[in-house]
Amino acid sequence: MQEKSTARAISYALLATAFFIGFFNRFAPATFAAPIGNSLGLEATALGGLAAMHFWVYTVMQVPAGLVIDRFGIRLPAALGTLLTGVGAIILSMASSYSAALLGPLLVGLGMSLVFVAVMKSNAIWFDGRQFGLVTGVTLLIGTLGSIVSEAPARLLLALTDWRVIFMVLGVLTLIVAALILLSWRAPAGYSDGMQPAGQAGQNVLRRELWLDVLKSRQLWLLLVAIAGTNGTFYAFAGLWGTHLLSDGYGLSGASASLVLTLALVPYGLCSPIVGKLSDSWRTRKHFIWLSSLLNVVAWLWLLCGSDVGFAASLVCFLVLGLSSGAQVTVAFAAAKESVPAAVAGSAIALVNMGVFLVTAIVQTVYGWLIASAAADGASVYITALWLPVGISVLGFVAALGVRETYPEQEAEH
């Protein structure tokens, strides 16, 4: 028993560390946009494209990553994904042109698509269904800590050293984590490297029909749209445009804008394990999903239509955005896992997660284009362009209303 607990703790810690690093890379453009832009001579549209590259690749790779890990297991794909993430950070640190810089987030997006599915599937085989909501929440909290470090703490690092040094050191550390995953990650006794029990792979080969069932599932597509409406819009601003909106649109100082975004990530991370535990205890996923979508819509509408949005109002809005996004993502992943056979749980979670990053990439790119195309309007364009996240958030709420309950189905299996 002690040996099993140690193996589980080591395996979880290694993948959680890779997950932490991935979130740092994902939200770093919000802090590093100015020095990267100055170093490479980039304007708003190019910066939006650079930040969005991670999300475009991550989006495209979600389903393939799920299929790879459902088919080939966890250890090797997770190590490869972490390796690619480290190489991407190093390449970005050495980039001397926009085209060279794009390769960095491209590789990070590719690598993190594998790491994300690996983390979720590792949790699924190491922890039973009654713990999955809580463990997913804790995992997302760890990832959020990476996001928080990429905001205000990273800004302090920039005062001490160059952004290139930060990404170079991060890349080297990530390569070390990749090697440790390859050497030390283990599956539970009685299991192969993936979901199938050892010795039964030939009897339980993942059939094409199961993957097609994932793609045809109405429930999964509703979850995709719902989570895209909350997390996709939140990521787009927490990861890039939030500081510009608050400073250039609402007149906050750079330090105040950074503080708002840092604080917004706190409820995002802290509520994930809390809501996961409550969802497990109260045996419901659906109610948390639609209530989170509703709160998200209200916050975005407030930012768009509020007559006097200063520091206090913007802080409340972004705290609500972080809270609603963190609360929903935990139960959405649990609902996705519970909506399909265990053999394709990785593919199901990856499909739902794809919506988040598709919307993030779209919003980061289109919002940047809207700002650049209407630069003459000054501060007002940052606010007017908020119709984009508002509309997507409303669509997410409509989808959330159609999500069916899944927890009782899982409970019946135990």
CSV table of C-alpha atoms in Angstrom, one decimal:
chain,number,residue,atom,x,y,z
A,1,MET,CA,0.0,0.0,0.0
A,2,GLN,CA,2.8,2.4,0.9
A,3,GLU,CA,4.6,1.6,-2.4
A,4,LYS,CA,1.4,2.3,-4.3
A,5,SER,CA,0.9,5.6,-2.5
A,6,THR,CA,4.5,6.7,-3.3
A,7,ALA,CA,4.2,5.8,-7.0
A,8,ARG,CA,0.9,7.7,-7.2
A,9,ALA,CA,2.3,10.7,-5.5
A,10,ILE,CA,5.4,10.8,-7.7
A,11,SER,CA,3.5,10.2,-10.9
A,12,TYR,CA,1.0,12.9,-10.0
A,13,ALA,CA,3.6,15.4,-8.9
A,14,LEU,CA,5.6,15.1,-12.1
A,15,LEU,CA,2.6,15.6,-14.4
A,16,ALA,CA,1.3,18.4,-12.2
A,17,THR,CA,4.6,20.2,-12.5
A,18,ALA,CA,4.5,20.0,-16.3
A,19,PHE,CA,0.9,21.3,-16.1
A,20,PHE,CA,2.1,24.2,-13.9
A,21,ILE,CA,4.7,25.1,-16.5
A,22,GLY,CA,2.2,24.9,-19.3
A,23,PHE,CA,-0.1,27.4,-17.6
A,24,PHE,CA,2.8,29.8,-17.1
A,25,ASN,CA,3.6,29.7,-20.8
A,26,ARG,CA,-0.1,30.1,-21.6
A,27,PHE,CA,-0.7,33.3,-19.6
A,28,ALA,CA,2.8,34.8,-19.9
A,29,PRO,CA,2.0,37.0,-23.0
A,30,ALA,CA,-0.1,39.2,-20.7
A,31,THR,CA,3.0,40.2,-18.8
A,32,PHE,CA,5.7,39.8,-21.5
A,33,ALA,CA,3.8,41.4,-24.4
A,34,ALA,CA,5.5,44.8,-24.1
A,35,PRO,CA,9.1,43.6,-23.8
A,36,ILE,CA,8.6,41.0,-26.5
A,37,GLY,CA,6.9,43.5,-28.7
A,38,ASN,CA,9.7,46.1,-28.2
A,39,SER,CA,12.4,43.5,-28.7
A,40,LEU,CA,10.9,42.2,-32.0
A,41,GLY,CA,9.2,45.3,-33.2
A,42,LEU,CA,5.6,43.9,-33.0
A,43,GLU,CA,2.3,45.8,-33.0
A,44,ALA,CA,-1.0,44.8,-31.5
A,45,THR,CA,-2.1,42.5,-34.3
A,46,ALA,CA,1.2,40.6,-34.4
A,47,LEU,CA,1.3,40.3,-30.6
A,48,GLY,CA,-2.3,38.8,-30.7
A,49,GLY,CA,-1.1,36.4,-33.4
A,50,LEU,CA,1.9,35.4,-31.3
A,51,ALA,CA,-0.2,34.7,-28.2
A,52,ALA,CA,-2.9,33.0,-30.2
A,53,MET,CA,-0.4,30.6,-31.9
A,54,HIS,CA,-0.3,28.5,-28.7
A,55,PHE,CA,-4.1,28.3,-28.6
A,56,TRP,CA,-4.6,27.5,-32.3
A,57,VAL,CA,-2.1,24.6,-32.2
A,58,TYR,CA,-3.4,23.4,-28.8
A,59,THR,CA,-7.0,23.5,-30.2
A,60,VAL,CA,-6.2,21.5,-33.4
A,61,MET,CA,-4.2,18.9,-31.4
A,62,GLN,CA,-6.8,18.2,-28.6
A,63,VAL,CA,-8.6,15.4,-30.4
A,64,PRO,CA,-5.4,13.9,-31.9
A,65,ALA,CA,-3.7,14.1,-28.5
A,66,GLY,CA,-6.7,12.3,-26.9
A,67,LEU,CA,-6.5,9.5,-29.5
A,68,VAL,CA,-2.7,9.1,-29.1
A,69,ILE,CA,-2.9,8.8,-25.3
A,70,ASP,CA,-6.0,6.5,-25.4
A,71,ARG,CA,-4.1,4.3,-27.8
A,72,PHE,CA,-0.5,4.5,-26.7
A,73,GLY,CA,-0.7,5.3,-23.0
A,74,ILE,CA,0.6,8.1,-20.8
A,75,ARG,CA,4.3,8.0,-20.0
A,76,LEU,CA,5.9,8.4,-23.4
A,77,PRO,CA,3.4,11.0,-24.8
A,78,ALA,CA,3.6,13.0,-21.6
A,79,ALA,CA,7.4,13.0,-21.6
A,80,LEU,CA,7.4,14.0,-25.3
A,81,GLY,CA,4.8,16.8,-24.7
A,82,THR,CA,6.9,18.2,-21.8
A,83,LEU,CA,10.0,18.0,-24.0
A,84,LEU,CA,8.3,20.0,-26.8
A,85,THR,CA,7.2,22.6,-24.3
A,86,GLY,CA,10.7,23.1,-23.0
A,87,VAL,CA,12.1,23.4,-26.5
A,88,GLY,CA,9.4,25.9,-27.4
A,89,ALA,CA,10.3,28.1,-24.5
A,90,ILE,CA,14.0,28.0,-25.4
A,91,ILE,CA,13.3,28.8,-29.1
A,92,LEU,CA,11.2,31.8,-28.1
A,93,SER,CA,14.0,33.1,-25.8
A,94,MET,CA,16.4,33.0,-28.8
A,95,ALA,CA,14.1,34.4,-31.5
A,96,SER,CA,15.2,37.4,-33.5
A,97,SER,CA,12.2,37.7,-35.7
A,98,TYR,CA,8.5,37.3,-35.6
A,99,SER,CA,8.5,34.2,-37.7
A,100,ALA,CA,11.1,32.6,-35.5
A,101,ALA,CA,9.2,33.6,-32.3
A,102,LEU,CA,6.0,32.0,-33.6
A,103,LEU,CA,7.7,28.6,-33.5
A,104,GLY,CA,8.1,28.8,-29.7
A,105,PRO,CA,4.4,29.0,-28.8
A,106,LEU,CA,3.6,26.5,-31.6
A,107,LEU,CA,5.8,23.9,-30.0
A,108,VAL,CA,4.4,24.8,-26.5
A,109,GLY,CA,0.9,24.3,-27.8
A,110,LEU,CA,1.7,21.0,-29.4
A,111,GLY,CA,3.5,19.8,-26.2
A,112,MET,CA,0.8,20.9,-23.8
A,113,SER,CA,-2.0,19.3,-25.7
A,114,LEU,CA,-0.3,16.0,-24.9
A,115,VAL,CA,0.4,17.0,-21.3
A,116,PHE,CA,-3.2,18.0,-20.6
A,117,VAL,CA,-4.7,14.8,-21.7
A,118,ALA,CA,-2.0,12.8,-20.0
A,119,VAL,CA,-2.7,14.6,-16.7
A,120,MET,CA,-6.4,14.0,-16.9
A,121,LYS,CA,-6.1,10.4,-17.9
A,122,SER,CA,-3.5,9.7,-15.2
A,123,ASN,CA,-5.9,11.1,-12.7
A,124,ALA,CA,-8.7,8.9,-14.0
A,125,ILE,CA,-6.6,5.7,-13.6
A,126,TRP,CA,-5.0,6.6,-10.2
A,127,PHE,CA,-8.2,8.0,-8.5
A,128,ASP,CA,-11.7,6.5,-8.5
A,129,GLY,CA,-14.8,8.3,-9.7
A,130,ARG,CA,-15.7,9.6,-6.2
A,131,GLN,CA,-12.5,11.5,-6.0
A,132,PHE,CA,-12.2,12.6,-9.6
A,133,GLY,CA,-13.9,16.0,-9.2
A,134,LEU,CA,-11.7,16.9,-6.2
A,135,VAL,CA,-8.5,15.8,-7.9
A,136,THR,CA,-9.4,17.6,-11.1
A,137,GLY,CA,-10.0,20.7,-9.1
A,138,VAL,CA,-6.6,20.4,-7.3
A,139,THR,CA,-4.9,19.9,-10.6
A,140,LEU,CA,-6.5,23.0,-12.1
A,141,LEU,CA,-5.4,24.9,-8.9
A,142,ILE,CA,-1.8,23.9,-9.5
A,143,GLY,CA,-2.1,25.0,-13.1
A,144,THR,CA,-3.6,28.3,-12.0
A,145,LEU,CA,-0.6,28.9,-9.7
A,146,GLY,CA,1.4,28.8,-12.9
A,147,SER,CA,-0.9,31.4,-14.3
A,148,ILE,CA,-0.5,33.6,-11.2
A,149,VAL,CA,3.3,33.3,-11.3
A,150,SER,CA,3.2,34.5,-14.9
A,151,GLU,CA,1.4,37.7,-14.0
A,152,ALA,CA,2.6,40.0,-11.1
A,153,PRO,CA,5.5,37.8,-9.9
A,154,ALA,CA,6.8,37.6,-13.5
A,155,ARG,CA,6.6,41.3,-13.7
A,156,LEU,CA,8.9,41.6,-10.7
A,157,LEU,CA,11.3,39.2,-12.4
A,158,LEU,CA,11.3,41.5,-15.5
A,159,ALA,CA,12.7,44.2,-13.3
A,160,LEU,CA,15.6,42.0,-12.4
A,161,THR,CA,16.4,40.4,-15.7
A,162,ASP,CA,15.6,40.2,-19.4
A,163,TRP,CA,12.5,38.2,-20.7
A,164,ARG,CA,14.8,36.1,-22.8
A,165,VAL,CA,16.7,34.8,-19.7
A,166,ILE,CA,13.4,34.0,-18.0
A,167,PHE,CA,12.2,31.8,-20.9
A,168,MET,CA,15.6,30.2,-21.4
A,169,VAL,CA,15.7,29.1,-17.7
A,170,LEU,CA,12.1,28.0,-17.9
A,171,GLY,CA,12.9,25.9,-21.0
A,172,VAL,CA,15.9,24.1,-19.4
A,173,LEU,CA,13.9,23.3,-16.2
A,174,THR,CA,11.1,21.9,-18.4
A,175,LEU,CA,13.5,19.6,-20.2
A,176,ILE,CA,14.5,18.2,-16.8
A,177,VAL,CA,10.9,17.5,-15.9
A,178,ALA,CA,10.4,15.7,-19.2
A,179,ALA,CA,13.3,13.4,-18.4
A,180,LEU,CA,11.9,12.7,-14.9
A,181,ILE,CA,8.5,11.8,-16.4
A,182,LEU,CA,10.1,9.4,-18.8
A,183,LEU,CA,12.1,7.7,-16.0
A,184,SER,CA,9.7,7.8,-13.1
A,185,TRP,CA,6.0,8.0,-14.1
A,186,ARG,CA,4.2,4.7,-13.4
A,187,ALA,CA,0.7,3.3,-13.9
A,188,PRO,CA,-1.2,1.6,-11.1
A,189,ALA,CA,-0.6,-2.1,-10.6
A,190,GLY,CA,-2.7,-4.2,-12.9
A,191,TYR,CA,-2.9,-1.5,-15.6
A,192,SER,CA,-0.9,-1.0,-18.7
A,193,ASP,CA,0.5,2.4,-19.5
A,194,GLY,CA,-2.9,3.6,-20.6
A,195,MET,CA,-6.5,2.8,-19.4
A,196,GLN,CA,-6.6,-0.9,-20.3
A,197,PRO,CA,-5.8,-3.6,-17.7
A,198,ALA,CA,-2.5,-5.2,-18.4
A,199,GLY,CA,-2.7,-8.3,-20.5
A,200,GLN,CA,-6.1,-7.4,-21.9
A,201,ALA,CA,-5.0,-4.9,-24.6
A,202,GLY,CA,-5.9,-7.3,-27.4
A,203,GLN,CA,-9.4,-7.8,-26.0
A,204,ASN,CA,-10.1,-4.1,-25.3
A,205,VAL,CA,-8.5,-2.4,-28.3
A,206,LEU,CA,-10.1,1.1,-28.7
A,207,ARG,CA,-12.5,0.7,-31.6
A,208,ARG,CA,-13.1,3.3,-34.2
A,209,GLU,CA,-16.8,3.2,-33.3
A,210,LEU,CA,-16.1,4.5,-29.8
A,211,TRP,CA,-14.2,7.4,-31.1
A,212,LEU,CA,-17.0,8.2,-33.5
A,213,ASP,CA,-19.4,8.0,-30.6
A,214,VAL,CA,-17.4,10.7,-28.9
A,215,LEU,CA,-17.6,13.0,-31.9
A,216,LYS,CA,-21.3,12.4,-32.3
A,217,SER,CA,-22.2,13.0,-28.6
A,218,ARG,CA,-24.6,15.9,-28.3
A,219,GLN,CA,-23.7,16.1,-24.6
A,220,LEU,CA,-20.0,16.6,-25.3
A,221,TRP,CA,-20.7,19.3,-27.9
A,222,LEU,CA,-22.9,21.2,-25.4
A,223,LEU,CA,-20.2,21.0,-22.8
A,224,LEU,CA,-17.7,22.2,-25.4
A,225,VAL,CA,-19.7,25.4,-26.1
A,226,ALA,CA,-20.5,26.0,-22.5
A,227,ILE,CA,-16.9,25.8,-21.3
A,228,ALA,CA,-15.8,27.8,-24.3
A,229,GLY,CA,-18.1,30.6,-23.3
A,230,THR,CA,-16.6,30.9,-19.8
A,231,ASN,CA,-13.0,29.7,-19.9
A,232,GLY,CA,-12.3,30.6,-23.6
A,233,THR,CA,-13.2,34.3,-23.1
A,234,PHE,CA,-11.5,34.5,-19.7
A,235,TYR,CA,-8.3,33.0,-21.0
A,236,ALA,CA,-8.2,35.4,-23.9
A,237,PHE,CA,-8.1,38.4,-21.5
A,238,ALA,CA,-6.2,36.9,-18.6
A,239,GLY,CA,-3.6,35.6,-21.1
A,240,LEU,CA,-3.2,38.8,-23.2
A,241,TRP,CA,-5.8,41.5,-23.6
A,242,GLY,CA,-6.9,42.1,-20.0
A,243,THR,CA,-4.0,44.4,-19.1
A,244,HIS,CA,-4.6,46.5,-22.3
A,245,LEU,CA,-8.4,46.6,-21.6
A,246,LEU,CA,-7.9,47.8,-18.1
A,247,SER,CA,-5.1,50.2,-18.7
A,248,ASP,CA,-5.8,51.6,-22.2
A,249,GLY,CA,-9.6,51.2,-22.0
A,250,TYR,CA,-10.5,52.0,-18.4
A,251,GLY,CA,-7.4,54.1,-17.5
A,252,LEU,CA,-5.9,51.9,-14.8
A,253,SER,CA,-2.2,52.0,-14.2
A,254,GLY,CA,-0.1,49.1,-15.5
A,255,ALA,CA,0.5,47.9,-11.9
A,256,SER,CA,-3.2,48.1,-11.1
A,257,ALA,CA,-4.2,46.2,-14.2
A,258,SER,CA,-1.7,43.5,-13.5
A,259,LEU,CA,-3.0,43.2,-9.9
A,260,VAL,CA,-6.6,42.8,-11.1
A,261,LEU,CA,-5.6,40.0,-13.4
A,262,THR,CA,-3.5,38.3,-10.8
A,263,LEU,CA,-6.3,38.4,-8.2
A,264,ALA,CA,-8.8,37.1,-10.8
A,265,LEU,CA,-6.7,34.0,-11.1
A,266,VAL,CA,-7.0,33.3,-7.4
A,267,PRO,CA,-10.7,32.4,-7.3
A,268,TYR,CA,-10.2,30.5,-10.6
A,269,GLY,CA,-7.7,28.3,-8.9
A,270,LEU,CA,-9.1,28.1,-5.4
A,271,CYS,CA,-12.7,27.4,-6.4
A,272,SER,CA,-11.7,24.5,-8.6
A,273,PRO,CA,-11.0,21.9,-5.8
A,274,ILE,CA,-13.8,23.4,-3.7
A,275,VAL,CA,-16.4,23.1,-6.4
A,276,GLY,CA,-15.0,19.7,-7.4
A,277,LYS,CA,-15.6,18.5,-3.9
A,278,LEU,CA,-19.0,20.0,-3.6
A,279,SER,CA,-20.0,18.5,-7.0
A,280,ASP,CA,-18.9,15.1,-5.8
A,281,SER,CA,-20.7,15.5,-2.4
A,282,TRP,CA,-23.9,16.9,-3.8
A,283,ARG,CA,-23.9,14.5,-6.7
A,284,THR,CA,-24.5,17.1,-9.4
A,285,ARG,CA,-22.6,18.5,-12.3
A,286,LYS,CA,-25.3,20.2,-14.3
A,287,HIS,CA,-26.3,22.9,-11.8
A,288,PHE,CA,-22.8,24.1,-11.4
A,289,ILE,CA,-22.3,24.3,-15.1
A,290,TRP,CA,-25.3,26.5,-15.9
A,291,LEU,CA,-24.9,28.8,-12.8
A,292,SER,CA,-21.3,29.4,-13.8
A,293,SER,CA,-22.3,30.4,-17.3
A,294,LEU,CA,-24.9,32.8,-16.0
A,295,LEU,CA,-22.4,34.5,-13.7
A,296,ASN,CA,-19.9,34.8,-16.6
A,297,VAL,CA,-22.5,36.5,-18.8
A,298,VAL,CA,-23.4,39.0,-16.1
A,299,ALA,CA,-19.7,40.0,-15.6
A,300,TRP,CA,-19.0,40.5,-19.3
A,301,LEU,CA,-22.1,42.6,-19.7
A,302,TRP,CA,-21.1,44.7,-16.7
A,303,LEU,CA,-17.7,45.4,-18.3
A,304,LEU,CA,-19.3,46.3,-21.7
A,305,CYS,CA,-22.3,48.4,-20.4
A,306,GLY,CA,-21.1,49.7,-17.0
A,307,SER,CA,-21.1,53.5,-16.9
A,308,ASP,CA,-18.2,53.9,-14.4
A,309,VAL,CA,-15.8,51.0,-14.5
A,310,GLY,CA,-12.8,51.9,-12.3
A,311,PHE,CA,-10.5,49.7,-10.3
A,312,ALA,CA,-13.1,48.4,-7.9
A,313,ALA,CA,-15.7,47.6,-10.5
A,314,SER,CA,-13.1,46.0,-12.9
A,315,LEU,CA,-11.7,43.9,-10.0
A,316,VAL,CA,-15.2,42.6,-9.1
A,317,CYS,CA,-15.9,41.8,-12.7
A,318,PHE,CA,-12.7,39.9,-13.2
A,319,LEU,CA,-13.1,38.1,-9.9
A,320,VAL,CA,-16.5,36.9,-11.1
A,321,LEU,CA,-15.0,35.9,-14.4
A,322,GLY,CA,-12.3,33.9,-12.7
A,323,LEU,CA,-14.7,32.3,-10.2
A,324,SER,CA,-17.3,31.3,-12.9
A,325,SER,CA,-14.6,29.9,-15.2
A,326,GLY,CA,-12.8,27.9,-12.5
A,327,ALA,CA,-16.1,26.6,-11.1
A,328,GLN,CA,-17.3,25.4,-14.4
A,329,VAL,CA,-14.2,23.8,-15.8
A,330,THR,CA,-13.8,21.3,-13.0
A,331,VAL,CA,-17.4,19.9,-13.3
A,332,ALA,CA,-17.4,20.1,-17.1
A,333,PHE,CA,-14.4,17.7,-17.3
A,334,ALA,CA,-16.0,15.4,-14.8
A,335,ALA,CA,-19.2,15.4,-16.8
A,336,ALA,CA,-17.3,14.7,-20.0
A,337,LYS,CA,-15.6,11.7,-18.4
A,338,GLU,CA,-18.9,10.4,-17.1
A,339,SER,CA,-20.6,10.8,-20.4
A,340,VAL,CA,-18.5,8.2,-22.3
A,341,PRO,CA,-17.0,4.7,-21.8
A,342,ALA,CA,-13.8,4.8,-19.7
A,343,ALA,CA,-11.7,3.7,-22.7
A,344,VAL,CA,-12.2,7.0,-24.5
A,345,ALA,CA,-12.3,9.3,-21.5
A,346,GLY,CA,-9.1,11.0,-22.7
A,347,SER,CA,-10.6,11.8,-26.1
A,348,ALA,CA,-13.9,13.1,-24.6
A,349,ILE,CA,-12.1,15.5,-22.2
A,350,ALA,CA,-9.8,16.6,-25.0
A,351,LEU,CA,-12.8,17.3,-27.3
A,352,VAL,CA,-14.5,19.5,-24.6
A,353,ASN,CA,-11.2,21.2,-23.8
A,354,MET,CA,-10.7,22.0,-27.5
A,355,GLY,CA,-13.6,24.5,-27.4
A,356,VAL,CA,-11.8,26.6,-24.7
A,357,PHE,CA,-8.7,27.1,-26.8
A,358,LEU,CA,-10.5,27.5,-30.1
A,359,VAL,CA,-12.4,30.5,-28.6
A,360,THR,CA,-9.3,31.8,-26.9
A,361,ALA,CA,-7.4,31.9,-30.1
A,362,ILE,CA,-10.3,33.5,-32.0
A,363,VAL,CA,-10.9,36.2,-29.4
A,364,GLN,CA,-7.2,37.0,-29.0
A,365,THR,CA,-6.8,37.3,-32.8
A,366,VAL,CA,-10.1,39.1,-33.6
A,367,TYR,CA,-9.9,41.5,-30.6
A,368,GLY,CA,-6.4,42.5,-31.6
A,369,TRP,CA,-7.7,43.1,-35.2
A,370,LEU,CA,-10.6,45.2,-33.9
A,371,ILE,CA,-8.3,47.4,-31.9
A,372,ALA,CA,-5.8,47.8,-34.7
A,373,SER,CA,-8.5,48.6,-37.3
A,374,ALA,CA,-10.1,51.2,-35.1
A,375,ALA,CA,-7.0,52.7,-33.4
A,376,ALA,CA,-8.2,56.2,-34.1
A,377,ASP,CA,-11.1,55.7,-31.6
A,378,GLY,CA,-8.6,55.6,-28.7
A,379,ALA,CA,-9.7,54.0,-25.4
A,380,SER,CA,-13.3,53.5,-26.4
A,381,VAL,CA,-12.4,50.7,-28.9
A,382,TYR,CA,-11.2,48.5,-26.1
A,383,ILE,CA,-14.6,48.7,-24.5
A,384,THR,CA,-16.8,48.6,-27.6
A,385,ALA,CA,-15.0,45.4,-28.8
A,386,LEU,CA,-16.2,43.6,-25.7
A,387,TRP,CA,-19.3,42.6,-27.6
A,388,LEU,CA,-17.1,39.7,-28.9
A,389,PRO,CA,-16.7,38.0,-25.5
A,390,VAL,CA,-20.2,38.9,-24.4
A,391,GLY,CA,-21.8,37.2,-27.5
A,392,ILE,CA,-19.7,34.1,-27.0
A,393,SER,CA,-20.5,34.0,-23.3
A,394,VAL,CA,-24.2,34.2,-24.0
A,395,LEU,CA,-23.9,31.2,-26.5
A,396,GLY,CA,-22.2,29.3,-23.7
A,397,PHE,CA,-25.0,29.9,-21.3
A,398,VAL,CA,-27.6,28.7,-23.8
A,399,ALA,CA,-25.6,25.5,-24.3
A,400,ALA,CA,-25.2,25.0,-20.6
A,401,LEU,CA,-29.0,24.9,-20.2
A,402,GLY,CA,-29.0,21.8,-22.4
A,403,VAL,CA,-26.4,19.8,-20.5
A,404,ARG,CA,-27.8,16.7,-18.8
A,405,GLU,CA,-26.9,15.4,-15.4
A,406,THR,CA,-24.2,12.7,-15.3
A,407,TYR,CA,-23.2,12.1,-11.7
A,408,PRO,CA,-26.2,9.8,-10.8
A,409,GLU,CA,-25.2,7.6,-13.8
A,410,GLN,CA,-21.7,7.3,-12.4
A,411,GLU,CA,-23.0,6.6,-8.9
A,412,ALA,CA,-25.1,3.8,-10.2
A,413,GLU,CA,-21.9,2.0,-11.5
A,414,HIS,CA,-20.3,1.8,-8.0
